[in-house]
Short mmCIF file of C-alpha atoms in Angstrom, two decimals:
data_model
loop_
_atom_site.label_atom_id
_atom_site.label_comp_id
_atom_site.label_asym_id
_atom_site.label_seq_id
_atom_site.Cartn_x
_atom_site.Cartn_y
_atom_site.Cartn_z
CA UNK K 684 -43.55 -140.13 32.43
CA UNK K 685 -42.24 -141.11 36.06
CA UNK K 686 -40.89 -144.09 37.40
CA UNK K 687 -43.54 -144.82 40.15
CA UNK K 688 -41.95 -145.50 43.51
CA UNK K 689 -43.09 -147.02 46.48
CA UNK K 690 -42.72 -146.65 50.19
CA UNK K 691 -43.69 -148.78 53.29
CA UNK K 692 -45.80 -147.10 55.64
CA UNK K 693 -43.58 -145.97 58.30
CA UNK K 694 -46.31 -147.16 60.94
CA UNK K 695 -48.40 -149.84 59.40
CA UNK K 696 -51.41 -151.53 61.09
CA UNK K 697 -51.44 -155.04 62.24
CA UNK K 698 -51.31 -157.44 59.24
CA UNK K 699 -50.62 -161.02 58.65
CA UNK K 700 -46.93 -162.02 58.52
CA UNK K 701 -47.27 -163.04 55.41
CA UNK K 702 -48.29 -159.66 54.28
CA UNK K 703 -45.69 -158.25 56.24
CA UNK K 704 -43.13 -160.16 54.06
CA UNK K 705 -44.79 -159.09 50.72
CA UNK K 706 -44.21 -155.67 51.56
CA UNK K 707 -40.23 -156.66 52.08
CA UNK K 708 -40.53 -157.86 48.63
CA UNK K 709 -42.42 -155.31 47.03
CA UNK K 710 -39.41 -152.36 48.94
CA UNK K 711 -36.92 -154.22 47.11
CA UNK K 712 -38.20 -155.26 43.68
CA UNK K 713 -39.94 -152.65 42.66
CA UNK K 714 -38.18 -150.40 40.60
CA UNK K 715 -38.41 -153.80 38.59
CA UNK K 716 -41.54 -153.90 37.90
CA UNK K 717 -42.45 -149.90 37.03
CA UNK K 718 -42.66 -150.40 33.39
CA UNK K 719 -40.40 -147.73 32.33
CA UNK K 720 -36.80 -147.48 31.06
CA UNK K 721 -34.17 -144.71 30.32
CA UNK K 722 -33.21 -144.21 26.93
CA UNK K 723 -29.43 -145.57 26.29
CA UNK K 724 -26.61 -143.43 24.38
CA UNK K 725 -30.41 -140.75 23.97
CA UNK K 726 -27.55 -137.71 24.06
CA UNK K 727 -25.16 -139.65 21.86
CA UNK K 728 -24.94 -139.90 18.17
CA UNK K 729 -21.90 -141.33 15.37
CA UNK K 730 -22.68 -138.89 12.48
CA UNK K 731 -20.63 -139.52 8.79
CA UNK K 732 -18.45 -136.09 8.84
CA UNK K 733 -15.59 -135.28 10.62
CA UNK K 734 -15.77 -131.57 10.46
CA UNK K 735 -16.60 -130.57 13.96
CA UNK K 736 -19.65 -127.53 13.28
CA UNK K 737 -21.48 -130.01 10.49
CA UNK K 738 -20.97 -133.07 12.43
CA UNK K 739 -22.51 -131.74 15.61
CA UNK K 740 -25.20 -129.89 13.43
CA UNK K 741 -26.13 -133.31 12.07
CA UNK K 742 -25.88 -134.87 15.39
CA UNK K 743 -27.66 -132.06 16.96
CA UNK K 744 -30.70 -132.90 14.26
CA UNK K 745 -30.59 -136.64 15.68
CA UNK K 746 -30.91 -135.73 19.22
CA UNK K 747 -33.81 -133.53 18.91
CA UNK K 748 -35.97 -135.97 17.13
CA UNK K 749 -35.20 -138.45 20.40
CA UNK K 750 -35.15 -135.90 22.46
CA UNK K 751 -38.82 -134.03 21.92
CA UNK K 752 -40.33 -137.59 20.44
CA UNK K 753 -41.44 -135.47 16.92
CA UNK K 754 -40.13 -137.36 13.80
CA UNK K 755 -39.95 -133.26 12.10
CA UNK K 756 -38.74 -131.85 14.97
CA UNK K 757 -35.03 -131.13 13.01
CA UNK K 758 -37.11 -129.06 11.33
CA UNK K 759 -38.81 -127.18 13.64
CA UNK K 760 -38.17 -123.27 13.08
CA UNK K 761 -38.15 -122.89 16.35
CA UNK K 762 -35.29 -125.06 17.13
CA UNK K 763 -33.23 -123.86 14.23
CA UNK K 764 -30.65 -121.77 16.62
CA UNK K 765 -30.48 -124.37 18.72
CA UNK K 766 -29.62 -126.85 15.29
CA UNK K 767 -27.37 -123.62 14.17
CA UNK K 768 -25.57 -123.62 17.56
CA UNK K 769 -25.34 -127.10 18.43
CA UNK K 770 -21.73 -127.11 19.48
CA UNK K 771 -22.68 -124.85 22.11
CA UNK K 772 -24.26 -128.07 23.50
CA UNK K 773 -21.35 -130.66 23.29
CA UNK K 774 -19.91 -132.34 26.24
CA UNK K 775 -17.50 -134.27 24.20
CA UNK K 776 -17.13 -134.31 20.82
CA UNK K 777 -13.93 -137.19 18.61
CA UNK K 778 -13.02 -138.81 15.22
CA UNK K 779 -13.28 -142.21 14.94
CA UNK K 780 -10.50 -144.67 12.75
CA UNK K 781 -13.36 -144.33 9.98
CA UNK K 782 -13.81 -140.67 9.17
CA UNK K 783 -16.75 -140.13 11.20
CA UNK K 784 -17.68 -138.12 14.39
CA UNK K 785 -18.97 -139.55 17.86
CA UNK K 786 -20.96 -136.50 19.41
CA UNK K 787 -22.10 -136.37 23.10
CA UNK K 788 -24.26 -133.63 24.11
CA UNK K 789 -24.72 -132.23 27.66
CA UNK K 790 -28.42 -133.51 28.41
CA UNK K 791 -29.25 -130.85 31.23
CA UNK K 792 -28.09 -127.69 29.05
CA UNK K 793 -29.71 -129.32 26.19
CA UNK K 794 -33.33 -129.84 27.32
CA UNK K 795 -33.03 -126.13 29.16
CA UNK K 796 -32.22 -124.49 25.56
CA UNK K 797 -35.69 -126.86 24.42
CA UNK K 798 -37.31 -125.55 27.03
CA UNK K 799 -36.31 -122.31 26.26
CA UNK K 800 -37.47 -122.52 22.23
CA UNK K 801 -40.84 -123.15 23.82
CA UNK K 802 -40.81 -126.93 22.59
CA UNK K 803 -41.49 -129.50 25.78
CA UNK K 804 -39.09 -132.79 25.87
CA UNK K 805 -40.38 -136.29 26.12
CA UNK K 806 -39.36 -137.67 29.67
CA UNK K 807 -36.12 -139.65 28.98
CA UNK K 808 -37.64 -142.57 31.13
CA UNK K 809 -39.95 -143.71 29.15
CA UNK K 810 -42.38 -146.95 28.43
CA UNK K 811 -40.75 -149.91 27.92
CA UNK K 812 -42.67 -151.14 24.44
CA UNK K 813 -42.48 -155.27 24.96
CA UNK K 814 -42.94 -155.85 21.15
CA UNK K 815 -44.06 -159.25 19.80
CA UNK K 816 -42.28 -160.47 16.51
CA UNK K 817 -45.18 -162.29 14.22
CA UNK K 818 -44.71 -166.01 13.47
CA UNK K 819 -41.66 -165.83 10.32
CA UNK K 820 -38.76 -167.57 9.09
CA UNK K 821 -35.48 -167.40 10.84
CA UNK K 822 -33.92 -165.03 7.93
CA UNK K 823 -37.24 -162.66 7.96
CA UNK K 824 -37.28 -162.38 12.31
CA UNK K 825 -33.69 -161.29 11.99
CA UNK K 826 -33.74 -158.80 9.37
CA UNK K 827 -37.39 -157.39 11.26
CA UNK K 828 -35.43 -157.50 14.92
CA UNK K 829 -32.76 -155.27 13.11
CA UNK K 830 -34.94 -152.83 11.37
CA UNK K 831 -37.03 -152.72 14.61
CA UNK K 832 -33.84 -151.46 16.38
CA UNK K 833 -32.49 -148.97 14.23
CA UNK K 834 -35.96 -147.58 14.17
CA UNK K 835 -36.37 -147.61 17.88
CA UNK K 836 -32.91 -145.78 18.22
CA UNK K 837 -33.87 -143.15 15.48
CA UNK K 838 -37.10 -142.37 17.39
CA UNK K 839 -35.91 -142.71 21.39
CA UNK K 840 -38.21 -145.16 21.81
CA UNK K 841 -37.09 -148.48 24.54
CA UNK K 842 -38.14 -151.89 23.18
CA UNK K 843 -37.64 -155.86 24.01
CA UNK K 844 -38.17 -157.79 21.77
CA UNK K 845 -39.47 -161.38 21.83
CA UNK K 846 -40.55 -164.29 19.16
CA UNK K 847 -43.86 -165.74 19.17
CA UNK K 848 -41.55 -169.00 19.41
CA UNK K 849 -39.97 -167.71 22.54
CA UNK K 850 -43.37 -166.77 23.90
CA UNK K 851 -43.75 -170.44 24.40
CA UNK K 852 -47.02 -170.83 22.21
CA UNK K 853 -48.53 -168.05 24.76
CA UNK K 854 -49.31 -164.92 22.80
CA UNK K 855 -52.21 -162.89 23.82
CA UNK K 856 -54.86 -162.01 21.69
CA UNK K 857 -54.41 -158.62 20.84
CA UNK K 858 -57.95 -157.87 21.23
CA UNK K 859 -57.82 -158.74 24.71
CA UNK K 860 -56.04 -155.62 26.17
CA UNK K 861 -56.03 -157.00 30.09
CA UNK K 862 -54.18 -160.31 28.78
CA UNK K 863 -51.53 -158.47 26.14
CA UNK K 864 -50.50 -155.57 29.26
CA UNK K 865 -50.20 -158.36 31.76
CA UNK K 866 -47.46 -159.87 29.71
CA UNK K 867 -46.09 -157.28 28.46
CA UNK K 868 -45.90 -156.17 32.41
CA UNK K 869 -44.06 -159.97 33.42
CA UNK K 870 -41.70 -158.75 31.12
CA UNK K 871 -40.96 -155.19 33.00
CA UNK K 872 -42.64 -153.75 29.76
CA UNK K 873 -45.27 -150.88 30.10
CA UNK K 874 -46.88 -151.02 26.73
CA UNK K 875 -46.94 -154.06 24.15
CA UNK K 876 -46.52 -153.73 20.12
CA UNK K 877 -47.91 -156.79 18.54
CA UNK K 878 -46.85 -157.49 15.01
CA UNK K 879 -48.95 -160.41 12.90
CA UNK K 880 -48.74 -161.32 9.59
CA UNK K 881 -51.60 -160.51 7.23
CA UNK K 882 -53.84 -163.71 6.64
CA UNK K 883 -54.93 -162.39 2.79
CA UNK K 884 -51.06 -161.77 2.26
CA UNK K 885 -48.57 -162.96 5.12
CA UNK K 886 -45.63 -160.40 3.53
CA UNK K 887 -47.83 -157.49 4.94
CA UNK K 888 -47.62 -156.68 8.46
CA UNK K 889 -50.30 -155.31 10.59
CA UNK K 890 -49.22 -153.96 13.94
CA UNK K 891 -51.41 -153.47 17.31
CA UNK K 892 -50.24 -150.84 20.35
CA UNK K 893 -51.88 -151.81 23.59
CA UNK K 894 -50.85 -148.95 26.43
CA UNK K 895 -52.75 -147.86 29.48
CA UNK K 896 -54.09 -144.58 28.06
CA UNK K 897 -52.92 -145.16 23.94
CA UNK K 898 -53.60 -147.29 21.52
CA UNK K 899 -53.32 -147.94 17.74
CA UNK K 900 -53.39 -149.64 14.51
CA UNK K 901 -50.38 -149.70 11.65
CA UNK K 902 -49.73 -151.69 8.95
CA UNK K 903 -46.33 -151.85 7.46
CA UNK K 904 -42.74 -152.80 8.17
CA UNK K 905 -40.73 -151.65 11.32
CA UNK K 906 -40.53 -148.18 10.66
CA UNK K 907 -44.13 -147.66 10.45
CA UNK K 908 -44.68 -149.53 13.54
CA UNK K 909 -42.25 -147.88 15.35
CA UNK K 910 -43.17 -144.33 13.99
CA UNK K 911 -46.95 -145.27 14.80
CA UNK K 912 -46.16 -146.61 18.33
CA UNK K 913 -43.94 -143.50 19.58
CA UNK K 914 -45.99 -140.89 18.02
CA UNK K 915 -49.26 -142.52 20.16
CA UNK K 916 -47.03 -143.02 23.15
CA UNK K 917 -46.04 -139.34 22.84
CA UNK K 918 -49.25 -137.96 22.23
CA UNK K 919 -50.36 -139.58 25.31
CA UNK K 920 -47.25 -138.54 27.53
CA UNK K 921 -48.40 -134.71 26.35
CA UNK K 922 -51.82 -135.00 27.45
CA UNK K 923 -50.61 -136.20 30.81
CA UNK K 924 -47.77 -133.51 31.73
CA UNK K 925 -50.29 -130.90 31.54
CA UNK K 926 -51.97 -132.34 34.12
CA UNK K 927 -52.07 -131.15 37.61
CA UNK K 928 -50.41 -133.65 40.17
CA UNK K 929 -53.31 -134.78 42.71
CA UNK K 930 -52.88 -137.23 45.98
CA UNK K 931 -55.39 -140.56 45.58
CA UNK K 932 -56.31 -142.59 48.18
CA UNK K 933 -57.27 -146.48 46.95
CA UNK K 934 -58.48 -149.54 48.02
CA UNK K 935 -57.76 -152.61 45.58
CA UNK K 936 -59.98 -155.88 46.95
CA UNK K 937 -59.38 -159.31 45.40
CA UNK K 938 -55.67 -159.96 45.83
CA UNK K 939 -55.60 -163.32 46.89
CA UNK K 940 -51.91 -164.56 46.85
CA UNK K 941 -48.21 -163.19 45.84
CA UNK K 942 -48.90 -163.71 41.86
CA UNK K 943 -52.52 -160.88 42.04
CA UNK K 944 -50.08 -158.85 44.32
CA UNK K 945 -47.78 -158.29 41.82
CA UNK K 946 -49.82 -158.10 39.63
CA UNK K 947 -51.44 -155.13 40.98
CA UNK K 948 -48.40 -153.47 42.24
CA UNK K 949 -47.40 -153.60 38.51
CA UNK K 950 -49.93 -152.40 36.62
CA UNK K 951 -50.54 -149.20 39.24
CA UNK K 952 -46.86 -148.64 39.08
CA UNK K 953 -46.49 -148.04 35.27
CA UNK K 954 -49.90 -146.61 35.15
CA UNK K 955 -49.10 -143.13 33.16
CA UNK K 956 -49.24 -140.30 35.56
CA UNK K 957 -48.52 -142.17 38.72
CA UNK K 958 -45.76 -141.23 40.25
CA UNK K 959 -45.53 -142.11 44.47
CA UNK K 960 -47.10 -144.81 45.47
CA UNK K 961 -47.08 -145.69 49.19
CA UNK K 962 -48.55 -149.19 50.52
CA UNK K 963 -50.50 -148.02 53.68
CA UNK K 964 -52.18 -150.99 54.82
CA UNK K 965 -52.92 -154.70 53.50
CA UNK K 966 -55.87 -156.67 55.20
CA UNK K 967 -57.16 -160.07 54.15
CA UNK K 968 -57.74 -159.77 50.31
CA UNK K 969 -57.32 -155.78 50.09
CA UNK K 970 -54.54 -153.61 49.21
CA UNK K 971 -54.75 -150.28 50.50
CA UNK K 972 -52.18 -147.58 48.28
CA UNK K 973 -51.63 -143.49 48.62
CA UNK K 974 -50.53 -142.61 45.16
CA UNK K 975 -49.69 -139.05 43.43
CA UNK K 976 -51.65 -138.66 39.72
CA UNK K 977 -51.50 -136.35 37.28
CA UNK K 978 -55.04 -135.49 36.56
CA UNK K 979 -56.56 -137.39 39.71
CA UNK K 980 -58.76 -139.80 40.52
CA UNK K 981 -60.60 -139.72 37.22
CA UNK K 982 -56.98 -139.82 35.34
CA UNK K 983 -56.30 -143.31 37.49
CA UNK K 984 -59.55 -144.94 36.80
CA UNK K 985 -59.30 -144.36 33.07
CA UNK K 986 -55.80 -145.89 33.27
CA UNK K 987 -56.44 -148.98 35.39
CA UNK K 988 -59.34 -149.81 32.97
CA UNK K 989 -57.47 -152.24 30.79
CA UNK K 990 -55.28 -153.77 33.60
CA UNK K 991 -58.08 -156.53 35.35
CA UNK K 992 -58.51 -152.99 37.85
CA UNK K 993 -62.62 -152.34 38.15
CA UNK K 994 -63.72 -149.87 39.81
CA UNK K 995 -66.90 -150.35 41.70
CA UNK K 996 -66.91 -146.26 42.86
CA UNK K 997 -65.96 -144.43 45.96
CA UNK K 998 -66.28 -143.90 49.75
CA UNK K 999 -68.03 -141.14 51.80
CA UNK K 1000 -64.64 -139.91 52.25
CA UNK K 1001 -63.38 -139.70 48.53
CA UNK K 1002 -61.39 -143.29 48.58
CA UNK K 1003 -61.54 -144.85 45.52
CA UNK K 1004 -62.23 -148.45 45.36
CA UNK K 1005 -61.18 -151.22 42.87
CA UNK K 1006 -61.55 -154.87 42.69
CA UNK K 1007 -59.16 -156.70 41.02
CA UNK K 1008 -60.18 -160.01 38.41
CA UNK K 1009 -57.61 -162.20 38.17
CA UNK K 1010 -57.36 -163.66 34.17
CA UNK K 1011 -59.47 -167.22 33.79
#
């Protein structure tokens, strides 16, 4: 998955001042708003040995799970020389005061030799999953926020997380997937996990994924939402690599102030497959945008469909048009 960038046009038509100065803004916040995030420390494991070959074999088993986004994929045959030769593949490589190893691996030469077993590798920048605690006491929330993190390193997968008493009394209803994105996109997320608690049995958690192009049900504790989330997330992130890359033209109509703007700007930014995205005009209440997609104008559509983005079909010569509905 891309980070989606944007770009002024270099010889815009006349527009209102104000305009003008929302395109300022949008040049220089809007790597903020693209929904994904790079993977911390993804090449980097602490492993319990302190022999060098087992410790970077173990570390090497680590990586790959992170790496390719498939919880068996230590033990995938075909990656078993690069498991068997994983020292090959260290950039640095020390004891620590406690008998264990830190192992660093060299990304590029690492996702080449991948490559090379014929397994693909999950795009290190990735969605960042905005994940809603459920309602619990303090003790529970902490020991979930933990277990939630561990599993999120083990898997590769970026997270920020968030109470439902930090939400401020605001939490979406999951079943509205418009409202849960939008937050999870005034966050900088690109995907939401909401956890709840079970109203037949609040010590069971039920989990809801709301992405552009995935989504999914898990009940469980943090492993099984985590596991459930990334395995969706990755699924989808397949199905849109193999995807050609194809230029769209768009027109976006009903952005009436800064807060629909952004709005918009957000949601086609972390839309999966977008990649470019260049603002070529803005007049009155429409946005007009030049974007790259993987699998084209039929790919964007289906992605925009959750995000308040209707479209209402296309011009004589192939622009797509959208009107945008601001919540209630």
């Amino acid at each position: 998955m891309h980070r989606a960038r944007a770009f002024i046009s270099s010889c815009p038509p006349p527009v209102p001042r104000s305009l003008r100065a929302l395109w300022v803004l949008l040049a220089v916040s809007w790597m903020a708003v693209a929904g994904a995030a790079p993977v911390p420390g993804l090449f980097a494991v602490i492993v319990p040995d302190a022999d060098p070959q087992r410790a970077a074999q173990l570390a090497m088993r680590v990586v790959l799970v992170r790496l390719i986004g498939a919880r068996d994929a230590a033990d995938d045959p075909a990656l078993a020389g690069v498991i068997g030769n994983a020292r090959r593949y260290v950039e640095l490589e020390r004891n620590t005061t406690r008998g264990a190893t830190q192992v660093v691996f060299d990304g590029p030469v690492l996702r080449a030799a991948v490559e090379a077993a014929g397994r693909a590798v999950w795009d290190p920048d990735r969605p960042l999953v905005w994940v809603l605690l459920p309602a619990q006491g303090a003790g529970a929330t902490e020991d979930l926020r933990a277990q939630l993190n561990d599993a999120a390193q083990v898997r590769g997968l970026p997270i920020a997380l968030v109470s439902a008493d930090s939400a401020g009394g605001a939490v979406p209803d999951a079943a509205d997937s418009a409202a849960v994105l939008a937050a999870a996109r005034r966050a900088g997320a690109g995907a939401a996990l909401l956890g709840q608690t079970s109203a037949a049995n609040p010590q069971v958690l039920q989990w809801t994924l709301v992405a552009p192009i995935a989504e999914g049900h898990w009940v469980g504790g943090a492993a099984a939402a985590i596991d459930g989330a990334t395995d969706a997330l990755v699924r989808a992130a397949r199905q849109i690599q193999g995807e050609p890359v194809a230029d769209v033209e768009c027109s976006i109509a009903g952005i009436a102030d800064l807060a629909s703007f952004t709005a918009v700007l957000g949601a086609v930014s972390s839309a999966p497959g977008v990649s470019d995205v260049t603002v070529e005009s803005a007049v009155a209440d429409e946005l007009t945008l030049h974007l790259k997609v993987r699998g084209g104008a039929a790919a964007l559509v289906h992605a925009l469909a959750s995000a308040r983005l209707r479209a209402v079909g296309s011009s004589a010569d192939g622009m797509q048009q959208f009107r945008y509905q601001a919540a209630p």
